[in-house]
Short mmCIF file of C-alpha atoms and ligand atoms in Angstrom, two decimals:
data_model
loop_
_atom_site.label_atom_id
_atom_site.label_comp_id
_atom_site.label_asym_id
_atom_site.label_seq_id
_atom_site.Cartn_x
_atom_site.Cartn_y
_atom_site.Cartn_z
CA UNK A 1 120.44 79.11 106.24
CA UNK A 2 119.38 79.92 102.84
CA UNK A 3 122.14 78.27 100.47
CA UNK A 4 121.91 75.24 102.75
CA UNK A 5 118.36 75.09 101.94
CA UNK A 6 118.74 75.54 98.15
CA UNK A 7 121.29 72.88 98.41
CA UNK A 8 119.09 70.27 99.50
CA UNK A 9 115.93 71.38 97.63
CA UNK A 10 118.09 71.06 94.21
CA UNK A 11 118.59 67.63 95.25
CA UNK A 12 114.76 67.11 95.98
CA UNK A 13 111.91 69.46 97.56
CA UNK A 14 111.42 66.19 99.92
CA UNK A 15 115.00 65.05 101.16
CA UNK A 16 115.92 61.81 102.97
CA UNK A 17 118.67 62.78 105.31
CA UNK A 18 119.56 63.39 108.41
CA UNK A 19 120.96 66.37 110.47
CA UNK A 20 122.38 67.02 114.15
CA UNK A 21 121.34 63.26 114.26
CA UNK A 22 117.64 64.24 113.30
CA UNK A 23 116.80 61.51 110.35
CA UNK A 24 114.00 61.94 108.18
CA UNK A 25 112.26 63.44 105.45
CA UNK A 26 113.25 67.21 104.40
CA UNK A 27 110.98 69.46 102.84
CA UNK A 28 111.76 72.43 101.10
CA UNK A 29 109.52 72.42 98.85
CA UNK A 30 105.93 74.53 99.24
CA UNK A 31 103.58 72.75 97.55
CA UNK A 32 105.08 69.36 99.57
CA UNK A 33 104.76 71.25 103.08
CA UNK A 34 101.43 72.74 102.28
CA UNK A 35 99.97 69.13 101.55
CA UNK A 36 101.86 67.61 104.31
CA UNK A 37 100.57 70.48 107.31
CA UNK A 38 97.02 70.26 105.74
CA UNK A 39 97.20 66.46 105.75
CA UNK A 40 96.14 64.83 109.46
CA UNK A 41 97.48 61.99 108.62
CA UNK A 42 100.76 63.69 109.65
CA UNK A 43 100.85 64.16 112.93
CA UNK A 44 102.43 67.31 115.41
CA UNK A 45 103.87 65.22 118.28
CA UNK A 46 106.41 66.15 120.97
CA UNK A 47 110.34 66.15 119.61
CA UNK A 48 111.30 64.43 122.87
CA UNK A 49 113.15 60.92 123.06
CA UNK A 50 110.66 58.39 125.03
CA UNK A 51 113.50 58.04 127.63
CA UNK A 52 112.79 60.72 129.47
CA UNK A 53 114.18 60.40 132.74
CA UNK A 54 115.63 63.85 133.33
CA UNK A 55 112.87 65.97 131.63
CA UNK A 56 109.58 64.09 132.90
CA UNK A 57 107.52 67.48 133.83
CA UNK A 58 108.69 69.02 130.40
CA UNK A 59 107.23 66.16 128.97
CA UNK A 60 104.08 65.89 130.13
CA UNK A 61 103.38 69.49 129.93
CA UNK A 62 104.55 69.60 126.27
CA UNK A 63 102.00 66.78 125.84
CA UNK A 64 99.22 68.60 126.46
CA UNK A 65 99.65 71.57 124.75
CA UNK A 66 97.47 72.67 121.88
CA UNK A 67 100.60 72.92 119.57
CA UNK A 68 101.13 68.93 119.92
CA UNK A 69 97.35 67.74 120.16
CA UNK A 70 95.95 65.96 117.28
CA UNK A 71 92.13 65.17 116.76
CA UNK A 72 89.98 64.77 118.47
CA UNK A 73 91.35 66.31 121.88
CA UNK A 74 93.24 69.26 119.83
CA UNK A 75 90.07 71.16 119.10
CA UNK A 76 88.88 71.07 123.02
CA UNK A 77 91.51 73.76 123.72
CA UNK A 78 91.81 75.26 120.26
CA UNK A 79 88.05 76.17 120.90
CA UNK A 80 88.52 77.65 123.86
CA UNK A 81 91.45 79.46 122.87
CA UNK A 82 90.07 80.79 119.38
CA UNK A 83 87.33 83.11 121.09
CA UNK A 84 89.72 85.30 122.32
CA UNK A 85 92.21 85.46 119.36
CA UNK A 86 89.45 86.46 116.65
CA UNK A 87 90.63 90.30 114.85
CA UNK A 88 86.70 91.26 116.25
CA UNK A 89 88.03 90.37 119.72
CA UNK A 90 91.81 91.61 119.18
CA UNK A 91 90.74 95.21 117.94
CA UNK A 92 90.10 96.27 121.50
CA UNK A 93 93.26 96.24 122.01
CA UNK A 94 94.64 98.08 119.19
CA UNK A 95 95.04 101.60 121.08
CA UNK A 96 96.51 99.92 123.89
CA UNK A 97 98.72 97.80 121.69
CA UNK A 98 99.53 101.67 120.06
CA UNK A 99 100.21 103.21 122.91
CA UNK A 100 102.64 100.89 124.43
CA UNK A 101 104.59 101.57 121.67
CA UNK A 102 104.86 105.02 121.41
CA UNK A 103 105.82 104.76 125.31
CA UNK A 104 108.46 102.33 124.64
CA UNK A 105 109.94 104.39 121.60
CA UNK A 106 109.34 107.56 124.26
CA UNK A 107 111.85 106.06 126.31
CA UNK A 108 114.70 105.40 124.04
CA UNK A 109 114.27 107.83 121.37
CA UNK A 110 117.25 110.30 123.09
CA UNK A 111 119.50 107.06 123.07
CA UNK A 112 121.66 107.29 119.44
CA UNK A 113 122.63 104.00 119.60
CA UNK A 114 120.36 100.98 121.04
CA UNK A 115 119.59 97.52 121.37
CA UNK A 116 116.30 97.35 120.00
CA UNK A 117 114.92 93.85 120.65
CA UNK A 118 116.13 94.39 124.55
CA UNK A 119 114.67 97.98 124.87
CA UNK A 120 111.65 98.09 121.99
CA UNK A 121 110.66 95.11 120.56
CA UNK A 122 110.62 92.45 124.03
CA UNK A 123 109.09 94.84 126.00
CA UNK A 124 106.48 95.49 123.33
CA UNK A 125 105.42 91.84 122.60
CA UNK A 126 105.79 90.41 126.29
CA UNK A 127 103.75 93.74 128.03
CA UNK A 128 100.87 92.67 125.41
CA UNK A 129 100.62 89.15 126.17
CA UNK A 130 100.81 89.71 129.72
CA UNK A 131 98.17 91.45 129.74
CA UNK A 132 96.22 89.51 127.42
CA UNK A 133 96.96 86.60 129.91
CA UNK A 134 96.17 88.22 133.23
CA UNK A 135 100.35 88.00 134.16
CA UNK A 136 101.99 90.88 136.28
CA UNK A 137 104.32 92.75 133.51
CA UNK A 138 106.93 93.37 136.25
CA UNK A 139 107.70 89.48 135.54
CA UNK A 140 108.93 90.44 132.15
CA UNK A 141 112.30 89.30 132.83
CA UNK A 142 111.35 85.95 134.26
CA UNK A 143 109.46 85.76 130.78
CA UNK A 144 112.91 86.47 128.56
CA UNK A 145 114.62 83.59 130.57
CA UNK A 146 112.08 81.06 130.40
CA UNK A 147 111.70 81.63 126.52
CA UNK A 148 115.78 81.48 125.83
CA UNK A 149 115.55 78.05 127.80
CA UNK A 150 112.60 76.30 125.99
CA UNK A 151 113.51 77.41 122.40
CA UNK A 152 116.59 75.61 123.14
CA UNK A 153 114.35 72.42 124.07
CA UNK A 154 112.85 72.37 120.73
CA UNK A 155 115.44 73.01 118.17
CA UNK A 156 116.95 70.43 115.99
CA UNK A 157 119.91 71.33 117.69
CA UNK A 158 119.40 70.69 121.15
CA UNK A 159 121.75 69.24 123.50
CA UNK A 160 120.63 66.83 126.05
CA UNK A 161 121.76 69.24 128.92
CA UNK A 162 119.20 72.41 127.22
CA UNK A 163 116.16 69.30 128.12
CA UNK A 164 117.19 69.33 132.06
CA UNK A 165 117.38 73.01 131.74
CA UNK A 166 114.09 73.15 129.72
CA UNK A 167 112.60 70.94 132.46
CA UNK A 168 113.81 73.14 135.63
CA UNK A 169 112.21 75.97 133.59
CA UNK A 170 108.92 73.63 133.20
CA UNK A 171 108.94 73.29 137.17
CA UNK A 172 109.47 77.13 137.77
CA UNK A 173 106.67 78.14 135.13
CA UNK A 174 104.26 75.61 137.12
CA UNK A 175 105.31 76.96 140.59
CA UNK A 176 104.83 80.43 139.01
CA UNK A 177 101.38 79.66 137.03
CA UNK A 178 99.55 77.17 140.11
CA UNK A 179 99.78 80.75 142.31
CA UNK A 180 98.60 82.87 139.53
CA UNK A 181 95.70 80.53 138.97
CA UNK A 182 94.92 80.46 142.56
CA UNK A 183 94.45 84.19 142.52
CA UNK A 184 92.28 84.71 139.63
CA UNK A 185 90.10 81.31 141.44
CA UNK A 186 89.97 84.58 144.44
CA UNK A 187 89.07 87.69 142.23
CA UNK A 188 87.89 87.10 138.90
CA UNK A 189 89.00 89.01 136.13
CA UNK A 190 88.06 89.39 132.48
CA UNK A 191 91.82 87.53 131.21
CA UNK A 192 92.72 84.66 129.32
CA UNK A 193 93.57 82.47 132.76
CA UNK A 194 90.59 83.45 134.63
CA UNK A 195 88.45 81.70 131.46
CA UNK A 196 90.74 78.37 131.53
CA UNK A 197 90.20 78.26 135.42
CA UNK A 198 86.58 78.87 135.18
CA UNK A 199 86.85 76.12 132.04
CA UNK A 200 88.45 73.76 135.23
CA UNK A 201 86.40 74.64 137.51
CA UNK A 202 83.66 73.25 135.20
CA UNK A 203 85.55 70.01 134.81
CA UNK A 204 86.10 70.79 131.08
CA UNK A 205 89.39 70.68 131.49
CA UNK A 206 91.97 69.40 134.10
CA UNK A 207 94.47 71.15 136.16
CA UNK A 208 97.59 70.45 133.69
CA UNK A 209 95.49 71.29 130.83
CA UNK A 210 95.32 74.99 132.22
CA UNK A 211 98.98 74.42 133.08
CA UNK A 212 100.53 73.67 129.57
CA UNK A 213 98.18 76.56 128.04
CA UNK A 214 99.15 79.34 129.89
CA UNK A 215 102.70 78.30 129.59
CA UNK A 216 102.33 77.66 125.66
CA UNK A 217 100.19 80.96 125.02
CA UNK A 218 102.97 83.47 127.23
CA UNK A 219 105.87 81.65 125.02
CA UNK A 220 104.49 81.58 122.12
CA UNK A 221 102.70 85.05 122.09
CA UNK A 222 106.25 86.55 122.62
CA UNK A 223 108.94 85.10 121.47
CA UNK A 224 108.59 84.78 117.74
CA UNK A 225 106.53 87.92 117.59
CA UNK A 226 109.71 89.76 119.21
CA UNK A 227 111.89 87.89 116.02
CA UNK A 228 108.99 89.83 113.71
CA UNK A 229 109.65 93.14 114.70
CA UNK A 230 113.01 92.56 115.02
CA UNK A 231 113.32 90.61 111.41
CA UNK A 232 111.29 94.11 110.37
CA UNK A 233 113.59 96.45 111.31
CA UNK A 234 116.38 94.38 110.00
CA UNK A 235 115.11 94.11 106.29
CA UNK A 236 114.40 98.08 106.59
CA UNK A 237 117.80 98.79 108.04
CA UNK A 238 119.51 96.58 104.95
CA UNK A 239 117.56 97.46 102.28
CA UNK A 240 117.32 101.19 102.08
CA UNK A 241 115.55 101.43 98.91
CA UNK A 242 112.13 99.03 100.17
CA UNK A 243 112.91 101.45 103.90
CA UNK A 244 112.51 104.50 100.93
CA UNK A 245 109.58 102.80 99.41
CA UNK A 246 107.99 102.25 102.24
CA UNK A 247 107.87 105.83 104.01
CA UNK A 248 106.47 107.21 100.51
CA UNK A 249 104.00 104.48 100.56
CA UNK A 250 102.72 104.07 103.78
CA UNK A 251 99.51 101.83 102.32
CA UNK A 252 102.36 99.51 101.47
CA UNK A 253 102.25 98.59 105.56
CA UNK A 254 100.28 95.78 105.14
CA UNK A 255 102.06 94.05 102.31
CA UNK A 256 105.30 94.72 103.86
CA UNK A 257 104.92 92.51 106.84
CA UNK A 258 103.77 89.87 104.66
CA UNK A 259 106.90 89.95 102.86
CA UNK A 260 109.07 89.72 106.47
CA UNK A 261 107.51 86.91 107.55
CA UNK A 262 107.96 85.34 103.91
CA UNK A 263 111.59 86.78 104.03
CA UNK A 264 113.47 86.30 107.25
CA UNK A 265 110.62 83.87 108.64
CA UNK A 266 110.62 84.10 112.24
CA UNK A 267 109.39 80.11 112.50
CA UNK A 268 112.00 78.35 110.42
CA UNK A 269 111.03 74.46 110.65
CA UNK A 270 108.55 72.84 112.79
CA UNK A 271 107.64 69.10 112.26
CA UNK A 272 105.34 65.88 112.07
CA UNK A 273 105.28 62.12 112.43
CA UNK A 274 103.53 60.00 109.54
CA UNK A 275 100.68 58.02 111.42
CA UNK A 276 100.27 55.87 108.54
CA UNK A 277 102.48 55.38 105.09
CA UNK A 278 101.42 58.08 103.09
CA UNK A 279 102.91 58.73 99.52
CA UNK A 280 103.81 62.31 98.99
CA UNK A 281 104.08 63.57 95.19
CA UNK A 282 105.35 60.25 94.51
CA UNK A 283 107.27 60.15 97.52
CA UNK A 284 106.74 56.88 99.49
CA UNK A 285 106.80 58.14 103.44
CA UNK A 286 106.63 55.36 106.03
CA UNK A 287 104.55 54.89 108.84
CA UNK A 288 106.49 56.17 112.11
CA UNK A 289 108.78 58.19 108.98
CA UNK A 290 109.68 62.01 110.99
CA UNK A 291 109.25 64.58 108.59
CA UNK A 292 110.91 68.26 109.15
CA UNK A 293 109.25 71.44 107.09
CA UNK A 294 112.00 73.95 106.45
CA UNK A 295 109.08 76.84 106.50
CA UNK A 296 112.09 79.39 105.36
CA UNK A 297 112.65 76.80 102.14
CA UNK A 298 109.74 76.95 101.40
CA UNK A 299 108.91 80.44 101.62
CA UNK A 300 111.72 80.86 98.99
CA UNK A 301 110.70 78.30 96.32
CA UNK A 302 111.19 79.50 93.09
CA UNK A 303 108.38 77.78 91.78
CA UNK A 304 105.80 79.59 94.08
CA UNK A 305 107.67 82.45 94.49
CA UNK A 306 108.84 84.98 91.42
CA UNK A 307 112.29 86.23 92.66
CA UNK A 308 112.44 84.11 95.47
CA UNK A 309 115.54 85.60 97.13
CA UNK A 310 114.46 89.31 96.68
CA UNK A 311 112.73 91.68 99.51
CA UNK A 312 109.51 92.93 97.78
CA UNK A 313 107.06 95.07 100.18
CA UNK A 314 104.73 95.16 97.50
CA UNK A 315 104.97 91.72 96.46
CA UNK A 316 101.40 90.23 96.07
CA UNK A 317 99.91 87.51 96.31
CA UNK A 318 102.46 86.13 99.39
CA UNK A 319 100.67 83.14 100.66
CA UNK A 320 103.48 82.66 102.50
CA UNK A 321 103.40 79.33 105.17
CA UNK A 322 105.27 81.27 108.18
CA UNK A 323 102.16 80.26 110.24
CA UNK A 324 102.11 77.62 109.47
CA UNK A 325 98.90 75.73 107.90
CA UNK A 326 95.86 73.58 108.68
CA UNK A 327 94.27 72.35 112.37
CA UNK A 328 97.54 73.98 113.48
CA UNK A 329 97.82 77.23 112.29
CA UNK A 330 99.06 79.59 114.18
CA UNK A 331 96.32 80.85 116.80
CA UNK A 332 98.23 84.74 117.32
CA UNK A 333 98.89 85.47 113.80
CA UNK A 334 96.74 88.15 114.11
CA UNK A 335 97.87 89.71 116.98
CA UNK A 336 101.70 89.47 116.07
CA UNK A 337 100.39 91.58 112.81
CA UNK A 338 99.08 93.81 114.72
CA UNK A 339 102.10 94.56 116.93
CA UNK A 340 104.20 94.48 114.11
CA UNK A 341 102.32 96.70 112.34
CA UNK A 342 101.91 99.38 115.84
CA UNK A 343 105.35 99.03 115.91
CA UNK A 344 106.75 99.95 112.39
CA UNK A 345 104.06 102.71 112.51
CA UNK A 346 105.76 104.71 115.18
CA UNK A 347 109.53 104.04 114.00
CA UNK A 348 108.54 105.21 110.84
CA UNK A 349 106.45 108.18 112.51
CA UNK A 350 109.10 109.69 114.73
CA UNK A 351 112.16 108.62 112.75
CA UNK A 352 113.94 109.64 109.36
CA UNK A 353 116.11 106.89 108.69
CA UNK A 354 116.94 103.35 109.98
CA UNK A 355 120.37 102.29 109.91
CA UNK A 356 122.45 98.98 111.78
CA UNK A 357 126.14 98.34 111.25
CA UNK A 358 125.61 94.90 109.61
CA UNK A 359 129.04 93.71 110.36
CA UNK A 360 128.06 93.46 113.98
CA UNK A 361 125.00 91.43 113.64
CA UNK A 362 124.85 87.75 114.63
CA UNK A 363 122.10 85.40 114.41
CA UNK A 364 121.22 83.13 117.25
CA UNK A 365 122.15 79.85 117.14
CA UNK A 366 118.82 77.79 116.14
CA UNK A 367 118.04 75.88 113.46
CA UNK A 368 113.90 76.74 113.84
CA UNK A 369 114.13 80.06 114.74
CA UNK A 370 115.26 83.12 112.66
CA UNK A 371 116.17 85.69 115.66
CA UNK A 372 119.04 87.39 115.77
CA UNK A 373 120.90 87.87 119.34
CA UNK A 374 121.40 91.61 119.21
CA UNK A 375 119.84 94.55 116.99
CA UNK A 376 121.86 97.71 117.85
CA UNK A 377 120.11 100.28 115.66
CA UNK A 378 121.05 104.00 114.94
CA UNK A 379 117.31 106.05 114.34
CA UNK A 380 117.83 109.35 113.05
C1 HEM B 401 101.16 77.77 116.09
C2 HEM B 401 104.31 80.84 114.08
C3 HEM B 401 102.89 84.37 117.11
C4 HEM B 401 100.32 81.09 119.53
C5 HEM B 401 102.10 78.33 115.27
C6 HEM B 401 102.68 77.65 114.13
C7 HEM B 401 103.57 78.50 113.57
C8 HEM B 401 103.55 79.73 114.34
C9 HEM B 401 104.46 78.22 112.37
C10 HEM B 401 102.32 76.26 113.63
C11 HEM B 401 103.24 75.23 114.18
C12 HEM B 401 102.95 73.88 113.60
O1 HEM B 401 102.00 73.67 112.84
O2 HEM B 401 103.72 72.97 113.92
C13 HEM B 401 104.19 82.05 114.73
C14 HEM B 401 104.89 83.25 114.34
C15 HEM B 401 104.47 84.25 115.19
C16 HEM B 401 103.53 83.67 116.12
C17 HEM B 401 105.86 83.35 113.18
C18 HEM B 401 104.85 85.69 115.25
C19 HEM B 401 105.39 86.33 114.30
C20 HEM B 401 102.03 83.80 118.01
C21 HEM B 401 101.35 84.50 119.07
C22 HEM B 401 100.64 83.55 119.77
C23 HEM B 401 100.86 82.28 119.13
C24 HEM B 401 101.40 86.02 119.32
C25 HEM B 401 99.75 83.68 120.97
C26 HEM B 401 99.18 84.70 121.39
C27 HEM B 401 100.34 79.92 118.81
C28 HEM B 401 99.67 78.69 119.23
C29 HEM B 401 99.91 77.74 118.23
C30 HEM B 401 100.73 78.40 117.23
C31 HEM B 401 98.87 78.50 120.49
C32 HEM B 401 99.41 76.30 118.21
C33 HEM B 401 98.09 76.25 117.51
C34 HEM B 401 97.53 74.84 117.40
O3 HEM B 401 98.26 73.88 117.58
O4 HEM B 401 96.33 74.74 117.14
N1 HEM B 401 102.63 79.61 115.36
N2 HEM B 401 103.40 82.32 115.81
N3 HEM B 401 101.71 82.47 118.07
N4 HEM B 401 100.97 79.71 117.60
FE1 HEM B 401 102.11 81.04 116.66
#
């Protein structure tokens, strides 16, 4: 995506246009999307036509996610949520987060040739955030449809049939959630959907509430975090010199994972509704005006970014917006660090070199994701 978005930056950082029949406003600019996602005067609704015959339950449960709250009602859940998302909280689970992975490379190191976002980096991120969540594990699979289905809901360029399919999904994950949360109202447990339920039971919040979180927090926690490891092992695999750099340097860990996220962005766009005209670096933006953040732009803008379009593990500062920014920032960031960083530790550990056969590589399809369908890697 990166020429298109130079393209339409050189013709302005904030772009009237429109795309897959998506008009707006087009930012690729950084200093334009950090004011705009800092700025509550945009607003993070629901990309859903109002006509919504055919996708009802998708819609209401997308309403009441934490993702598309604004104030007031957004910091109920976001509250809630935060406790258990804090890097205090999340180093308990370091070790186990550790030793997951070193089972999961256990497993495949014999194999020469794998797919590693199927057999390392899924299993990895959707194991964690089961458990986090109180979710059987042996539901992975369930986990890997559900996610393919509701991406496609979301993406600029979705087709009307991916919202019926996207709703379907909505009605299994409720089926699948209502018994889960029926358990855990049996035997209590210490996870993240026995404190919503006990939040319900106090009335604090109501049944759908629960509903949309747990279906937002087991999406969410794996899908883009699987795209991180992945987008890691990618930029090591095609840049042999930073892979070099990096297994001499190991300190450089930290910096390094910065740089993916700035690099190959797992979050490419996301987007906002003006609640009110707003003017935007001179920019008049109109009431009811949608606006759509090309986070990958702006990662890359020249003027925030020395050598934009180069892979730097050291690079430093990286205030990169891949989380996004504001009320909204992203509530895992920590915890996809953290498996990111588990999981480049033990590749690098037990392996010598990285390679991937480039020429067989394809992207997926999406215009807000960066994930890329396959990643058959050769460890040596
Ligand atoms: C919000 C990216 C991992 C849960 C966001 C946003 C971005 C983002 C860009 C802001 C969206 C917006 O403002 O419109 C990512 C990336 C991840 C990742 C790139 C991994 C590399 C996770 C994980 C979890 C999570 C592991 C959960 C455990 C959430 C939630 C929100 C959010 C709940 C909404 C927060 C709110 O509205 O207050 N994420 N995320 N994310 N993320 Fe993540």
């Amino acid at each position: 995506p990166y020429p298109f978005y130079e393209e339409i930056r050189a013709q302005s950082p904030i772009h009237w246009g429109e795309f897959f029949g998506n008009r707006g406003w087009y930012i690729t600019g950084y200093e334009e999307a950090s004011m705009i996602l800092k700025d509550l005067r945009f607003q993070n609704r629901m990309p859903l036509p109002e006509t919504t015959k055919w996708f009802e339950r998708l819609k209401e449960i997308q309403k009441q996610m934490v993702l598309y709250q604004n104030p007031p009602d957004h910091r109920k859940i976001r509250r809630l949520v935060n406790e258990r998302f804090t890097p205090k909280v999340l180093e308990r689970y370091v070790f186990m987060i550790e030793e997951t992975a070193e089972q999961l490379f256990s497993h495949i190191k014999n194999d020469k040739k794998l797919d590693f976002i199927a057999d390392f980096a899924f299993p990895l991120a959707s194991t964690v955030i089961a458990r986090l969540l109180g979710v059987p594990e042996r539901d992975k699979d369930l986990f890997r449809r559900w996610a393919l289905t509701l991406i496609d809901t979301i993406d600029l360029n979705r087709s009307r049939k991916s919202l019926v399919k996207g709703n379907e999904c909505i009605v299994e994950m409720v089926h699948y959630f209502k018994s889960l949360i029926l358990n855990s109202k049996r035997n209590r447990k210490n996870d993240l959907i026995s404190v919503l339920v006990e939040e319900q039971n106090n009335d604090k919040l109501t049944e759908d509430e629960v509903l949309s979180t747990c279906i937002l927090l087991l999406i969410a926690g794996h899908e883009t975090t699987v795209n991180l490891i992945s987008n890691a092992i990618y930029c090591l695999a095609t840049n042999q010199e930073q892979q070099i750099k990096l297994r001499e340097e190991p300190l450089l860990l930290k910096t390094a994972i910065e740089e993916v996220l700035r690099y190959e962005s797992p979050t490419q766009l996301t987007a906002r509704i003006a609640s009110t005209d707003v003017i935007i670096n001179q920019t008049q933006i109109k009431k009811g005006d949608h606006i759509y953040l090309f986070l990958g732009a702006c990662n890359r803008d020249p003027k925030n970014f020395p050598n934009a379009n180069t892979l730097d593990f050291a690079r430093e500062p990286n205030p990169h917006l891949s989380f996004g920014a504001g009320i909204h920032f992203c509530l895992g960031s920590e915890l996809a660090k953290i498996e990111t960083k588990a999981a480049l530790r033990t590749i690098l550990k037990n392996t010598n070199s990285i390679q991937i056969d480039s020429k067989q590589l394809e992207w997926r399809n999406l215009t807000g994701f960066r994930a890329l369908k396959e990643l058959p890697v050769v460890f040596n």
